Amino acid sequence: MGRATITTPAEREIHVERVFDAPRDRVWKAFTDPELIARWWGGVGEKVVVERMEVESGGHWRFVVHGPDRTDGFEGRYREVTPPERIVQTFEWDGMPGHVVVETATFTDLGDGRTKVTTVSLFHTTEERDGMLQSGMEEGLNSSYEALDALLAEQP
């Protein structure tokens, strides 16, 4: 479905929009089912181990991505889970402990069998936001979303 649209409308925010060619319930499940998330979250060719995924308010999540050159851990807490519309969670990368991002993902049914996922990431500082943008986040995100496209295409 193409690349994600990434913008920085405010000093501490990154907005990401992406349309998926699947109904909202299927996209929601891909974001909330540990077996499915392990198949796309790390991107094409990466192995993701879902160590924890308690999809409920206050629940903990932790994913470890094993790539060809390195291993990275990510984790956070779910602050709000409103199926199939919205997830608010914290996001922290093991490589920068203590730098916590608050992510709000909204799932919009476009009414034609497609779903728009909008994610707003709120950083503590502009410098942290810029660091994320310079970290290769865009390529990693688009690789993950390409893997999600493939996963959604194989389900009826």
PDB file of C-alpha atoms in Angstrom:
ATOM      1  CA  MET A   1       0.000   0.000   0.000  1.00  0.00           C
ATOM      2  CA  GLY A   2       3.002   2.305  -0.173  1.00  0.00           C
ATOM      3  CA  ARG A   3       5.063   4.025   2.432  1.00  0.00           C
ATOM      4  CA  ALA A   4       3.925   5.542   5.680  1.00  0.00           C
ATOM      5  CA  THR A   5       3.462   9.305   5.814  1.00  0.00           C
ATOM      6  CA  ILE A   6       5.650  10.659   8.618  1.00  0.00           C
ATOM      7  CA  THR A   7       5.289  14.259   9.803  1.00  0.00           C
ATOM      8  CA  THR A   8       6.405  16.373  12.766  1.00  0.00           C
ATOM      9  CA  PRO A   9       3.524  18.816  13.351  1.00  0.00           C
ATOM     10  CA  ALA A  10       4.687  19.768  16.856  1.00  0.00           C
ATOM     11  CA  GLU A  11       8.069  20.122  18.569  1.00  0.00           C
ATOM     12  CA  ARG A  12       7.816  16.843  20.492  1.00  0.00           C
ATOM     13  CA  GLU A  13       5.669  14.709  18.165  1.00  0.00           C
ATOM     14  CA  ILE A  14       5.976  12.317  15.273  1.00  0.00           C
ATOM     15  CA  HIS A  15       2.760  11.519  13.368  1.00  0.00           C
ATOM     16  CA  VAL A  16       2.601   8.413  11.183  1.00  0.00           C
ATOM     17  CA  GLU A  17      -0.285   7.539   8.860  1.00  0.00           C
ATOM     18  CA  ARG A  18      -0.591   4.349   6.850  1.00  0.00           C
ATOM     19  CA  VAL A  19      -3.523   2.735   5.034  1.00  0.00           C
ATOM     20  CA  PHE A  20      -3.811  -1.052   5.029  1.00  0.00           C
ATOM     21  CA  ASP A  21      -5.856  -3.046   2.531  1.00  0.00           C
ATOM     22  CA  ALA A  22      -7.789  -4.972   5.183  1.00  0.00           C
ATOM     23  CA  PRO A  23     -10.825  -4.430   7.429  1.00  0.00           C
ATOM     24  CA  ARG A  24     -10.262  -2.779  10.802  1.00  0.00           C
ATOM     25  CA  ASP A  25     -10.924  -5.940  12.848  1.00  0.00           C
ATOM     26  CA  ARG A  26      -8.123  -7.789  11.009  1.00  0.00           C
ATOM     27  CA  VAL A  27      -5.677  -4.893  11.371  1.00  0.00           C
ATOM     28  CA  TRP A  28      -6.563  -4.582  15.069  1.00  0.00           C
ATOM     29  CA  LYS A  29      -5.920  -8.303  15.564  1.00  0.00           C
ATOM     30  CA  ALA A  30      -2.530  -8.007  13.841  1.00  0.00           C
ATOM     31  CA  PHE A  31      -1.571  -5.316  16.390  1.00  0.00           C
ATOM     32  CA  THR A  32      -2.904  -7.178  19.453  1.00  0.00           C
ATOM     33  CA  ASP A  33      -2.310 -10.919  18.855  1.00  0.00           C
ATOM     34  CA  PRO A  34       1.199 -11.982  19.978  1.00  0.00           C
ATOM     35  CA  GLU A  35       1.443 -14.708  17.315  1.00  0.00           C
ATOM     36  CA  LEU A  36       0.617 -12.236  14.554  1.00  0.00           C
ATOM     37  CA  ILE A  37       2.733  -9.362  15.869  1.00  0.00           C
ATOM     38  CA  ALA A  38       5.767 -11.660  15.945  1.00  0.00           C
ATOM     39  CA  ARG A  39       5.328 -12.163  12.186  1.00  0.00           C
ATOM     40  CA  TRP A  40       5.513  -8.487  11.180  1.00  0.00           C
ATOM     41  CA  TRP A  41       6.658  -6.119  13.938  1.00  0.00           C
ATOM     42  CA  GLY A  42      10.391  -6.379  13.346  1.00  0.00           C
ATOM     43  CA  GLY A  43      10.107  -6.044   9.593  1.00  0.00           C
ATOM     44  CA  VAL A  44      11.074  -8.268   6.701  1.00  0.00           C
ATOM     45  CA  GLY A  45      13.725 -10.861   7.576  1.00  0.00           C
ATOM     46  CA  GLU A  46      13.876 -10.125  11.307  1.00  0.00           C
ATOM     47  CA  LYS A  47      12.905 -12.547  14.062  1.00  0.00           C
ATOM     48  CA  VAL A  48      10.707 -11.090  16.791  1.00  0.00           C
ATOM     49  CA  VAL A  49      10.321 -12.805  20.143  1.00  0.00           C
ATOM     50  CA  VAL A  50       7.261 -11.587  22.057  1.00  0.00           C
ATOM     51  CA  GLU A  51       8.335 -12.007  25.682  1.00  0.00           C
ATOM     52  CA  ARG A  52       5.233 -10.323  27.146  1.00  0.00           C
ATOM     53  CA  MET A  53       2.071  -8.910  25.649  1.00  0.00           C
ATOM     54  CA  GLU A  54      -0.682  -8.158  28.143  1.00  0.00           C
ATOM     55  CA  VAL A  55      -3.081  -6.171  25.946  1.00  0.00           C
ATOM     56  CA  GLU A  56      -5.057  -4.419  28.687  1.00  0.00           C
ATOM     57  CA  SER A  57      -4.814  -1.150  30.570  1.00  0.00           C
ATOM     58  CA  GLY A  58      -1.739  -1.397  32.808  1.00  0.00           C
ATOM     59  CA  GLY A  59      -0.468  -4.463  30.937  1.00  0.00           C
ATOM     60  CA  HIS A  60       3.212  -4.871  30.075  1.00  0.00           C
ATOM     61  CA  TRP A  61       4.638  -5.632  26.630  1.00  0.00           C
ATOM     62  CA  ARG A  62       8.187  -6.576  25.630  1.00  0.00           C
ATOM     63  CA  PHE A  63       9.481  -7.560  22.193  1.00  0.00           C
ATOM     64  CA  VAL A  64      13.041  -8.559  21.259  1.00  0.00           C
ATOM     65  CA  VAL A  65      14.057  -8.183  17.608  1.00  0.00           C
ATOM     66  CA  HIS A  66      16.876 -10.428  16.387  1.00  0.00           C
ATOM     67  CA  GLY A  67      18.373  -8.989  13.210  1.00  0.00           C
ATOM     68  CA  PRO A  68      21.367 -10.101  11.170  1.00  0.00           C
ATOM     69  CA  ASP A  69      23.703  -7.625  12.880  1.00  0.00           C
ATOM     70  CA  ARG A  70      22.158  -6.948  16.284  1.00  0.00           C
ATOM     71  CA  THR A  71      19.491  -7.661  18.858  1.00  0.00           C
ATOM     72  CA  ASP A  72      17.231  -4.909  20.173  1.00  0.00           C
ATOM     73  CA  GLY A  73      14.704  -4.992  22.994  1.00  0.00           C
ATOM     74  CA  PHE A  74      11.626  -2.768  23.217  1.00  0.00           C
ATOM     75  CA  GLU A  75       9.005  -2.548  25.933  1.00  0.00           C
ATOM     76  CA  GLY A  76       6.303  -0.503  27.536  1.00  0.00           C
ATOM     77  CA  ARG A  77       2.959  -0.450  29.281  1.00  0.00           C
ATOM     78  CA  TYR A  78      -0.499  -0.244  27.830  1.00  0.00           C
ATOM     79  CA  ARG A  79      -2.280   2.836  29.174  1.00  0.00           C
ATOM     80  CA  GLU A  80      -5.523   2.416  27.233  1.00  0.00           C
ATOM     81  CA  VAL A  81      -6.900  -0.369  25.061  1.00  0.00           C
ATOM     82  CA  THR A  82     -10.228   0.391  23.341  1.00  0.00           C
ATOM     83  CA  PRO A  83     -10.970  -2.358  20.766  1.00  0.00           C
ATOM     84  CA  PRO A  84     -10.919  -1.957  17.810  1.00  0.00           C
ATOM     85  CA  GLU A  85     -10.316   1.792  17.823  1.00  0.00           C
ATOM     86  CA  ARG A  86      -7.378   2.907  19.949  1.00  0.00           C
ATOM     87  CA  ILE A  87      -4.266   1.837  21.850  1.00  0.00           C
ATOM     88  CA  VAL A  88      -2.226   4.158  24.071  1.00  0.00           C
ATOM     89  CA  GLN A  89       1.067   2.735  25.271  1.00  0.00           C
ATOM     90  CA  THR A  90       4.530   3.683  26.383  1.00  0.00           C
ATOM     91  CA  PHE A  91       7.517   2.720  24.240  1.00  0.00           C
ATOM     92  CA  GLU A  92      11.094   2.375  25.416  1.00  0.00           C
ATOM     93  CA  TRP A  93      14.150   1.026  23.584  1.00  0.00           C
ATOM     94  CA  ASP A  94      16.732  -0.881  25.639  1.00  0.00           C
ATOM     95  CA  GLY A  95      19.440   1.177  23.930  1.00  0.00           C
ATOM     96  CA  MET A  96      18.148   4.390  25.563  1.00  0.00           C
ATOM     97  CA  PRO A  97      16.724   3.421  28.958  1.00  0.00           C
ATOM     98  CA  GLY A  98      14.661   6.074  30.657  1.00  0.00           C
ATOM     99  CA  HIS A  99      13.667   7.755  27.386  1.00  0.00           C
ATOM    100  CA  VAL A 100       9.981   6.896  27.306  1.00  0.00           C
ATOM    101  CA  VAL A 101       7.705   7.761  24.383  1.00  0.00           C
ATOM    102  CA  VAL A 102       3.896   7.794  24.672  1.00  0.00           C
ATOM    103  CA  GLU A 103       2.294   6.369  21.540  1.00  0.00           C
ATOM    104  CA  THR A 104      -1.373   6.675  20.596  1.00  0.00           C
ATOM    105  CA  ALA A 105      -2.517   4.444  17.731  1.00  0.00           C
ATOM    106  CA  THR A 106      -5.942   5.047  16.194  1.00  0.00           C
ATOM    107  CA  PHE A 107      -7.553   2.545  13.823  1.00  0.00           C
ATOM    108  CA  THR A 108     -10.025   4.151  11.381  1.00  0.00           C
ATOM    109  CA  ASP A 109     -12.389   2.052   9.261  1.00  0.00           C
ATOM    110  CA  LEU A 110     -12.360   3.738   5.846  1.00  0.00           C
ATOM    111  CA  GLY A 111     -15.599   1.948   4.895  1.00  0.00           C
ATOM    112  CA  ASP A 112     -14.204   0.227   1.801  1.00  0.00           C
ATOM    113  CA  GLY A 113     -12.382  -2.714   3.360  1.00  0.00           C
ATOM    114  CA  ARG A 114      -9.342  -0.571   4.169  1.00  0.00           C
ATOM    115  CA  THR A 115      -8.089   0.728   7.504  1.00  0.00           C
ATOM    116  CA  LYS A 116      -6.039   3.811   8.301  1.00  0.00           C
ATOM    117  CA  VAL A 117      -3.677   3.506  11.245  1.00  0.00           C
ATOM    118  CA  THR A 118      -2.552   6.835  12.692  1.00  0.00           C
ATOM    119  CA  THR A 119       0.145   6.837  15.356  1.00  0.00           C
ATOM    120  CA  VAL A 120       1.132   9.899  17.353  1.00  0.00           C
ATOM    121  CA  SER A 121       4.377   9.532  19.312  1.00  0.00           C
ATOM    122  CA  LEU A 122       4.946  12.103  22.049  1.00  0.00           C
ATOM    123  CA  PHE A 123       8.542  12.555  23.189  1.00  0.00           C
ATOM    124  CA  HIS A 124       9.857  14.209  26.341  1.00  0.00           C
ATOM    125  CA  THR A 125      12.009  16.644  24.333  1.00  0.00           C
ATOM    126  CA  THR A 126      12.490  17.786  20.740  1.00  0.00           C
ATOM    127  CA  GLU A 127      16.004  16.316  20.877  1.00  0.00           C
ATOM    128  CA  GLU A 128      14.631  12.881  21.723  1.00  0.00           C
ATOM    129  CA  ARG A 129      12.141  13.148  18.856  1.00  0.00           C
ATOM    130  CA  ASP A 130      14.892  14.152  16.445  1.00  0.00           C
ATOM    131  CA  GLY A 131      17.079  11.308  17.692  1.00  0.00           C
ATOM    132  CA  MET A 132      14.305   8.840  16.880  1.00  0.00           C
ATOM    133  CA  LEU A 133      13.906  10.313  13.398  1.00  0.00           C
ATOM    134  CA  GLN A 134      17.667   9.973  12.802  1.00  0.00           C
ATOM    135  CA  SER A 135      17.821   6.407  14.172  1.00  0.00           C
ATOM    136  CA  GLY A 136      16.550   4.724  11.004  1.00  0.00           C
ATOM    137  CA  MET A 137      13.002   4.660  12.392  1.00  0.00           C
ATOM    138  CA  GLU A 138      11.440   5.448   9.005  1.00  0.00           C
ATOM    139  CA  GLU A 139      13.075   2.501   7.231  1.00  0.00           C
ATOM    140  CA  GLY A 140      12.329   0.151  10.109  1.00  0.00           C
ATOM    141  CA  LEU A 141       8.713   1.250  10.274  1.00  0.00           C
ATOM    142  CA  ASN A 142       8.171   0.872   6.546  1.00  0.00           C
ATOM    143  CA  SER A 143       9.808  -2.577   6.586  1.00  0.00           C
ATOM    144  CA  SER A 144       7.473  -3.625   9.416  1.00  0.00           C
ATOM    145  CA  TYR A 145       4.443  -2.282   7.577  1.00  0.00           C
ATOM    146  CA  GLU A 146       5.478  -4.139   4.378  1.00  0.00           C
ATOM    147  CA  ALA A 147       5.624  -7.348   6.424  1.00  0.00           C
ATOM    148  CA  LEU A 148       2.169  -6.493   7.833  1.00  0.00           C
ATOM    149  CA  ASP A 149       0.843  -5.960   4.286  1.00  0.00           C
ATOM    150  CA  ALA A 150       2.045  -9.480   3.388  1.00  0.00           C
ATOM    151  CA  LEU A 151       0.478 -10.954   6.527  1.00  0.00           C
ATOM    152  CA  LEU A 152      -2.868  -9.248   5.875  1.00  0.00           C
ATOM    153  CA  ALA A 153      -2.825 -10.381   2.223  1.00  0.00           C
ATOM    154  CA  GLU A 154      -2.601 -14.057   3.197  1.00  0.00           C
ATOM    155  CA  GLN A 155      -5.705 -14.026   5.405  1.00  0.00           C
ATOM    156  CA  PRO A 156      -9.165 -14.208   3.818  1.00  0.00           C
TER     157      PRO A 156
END
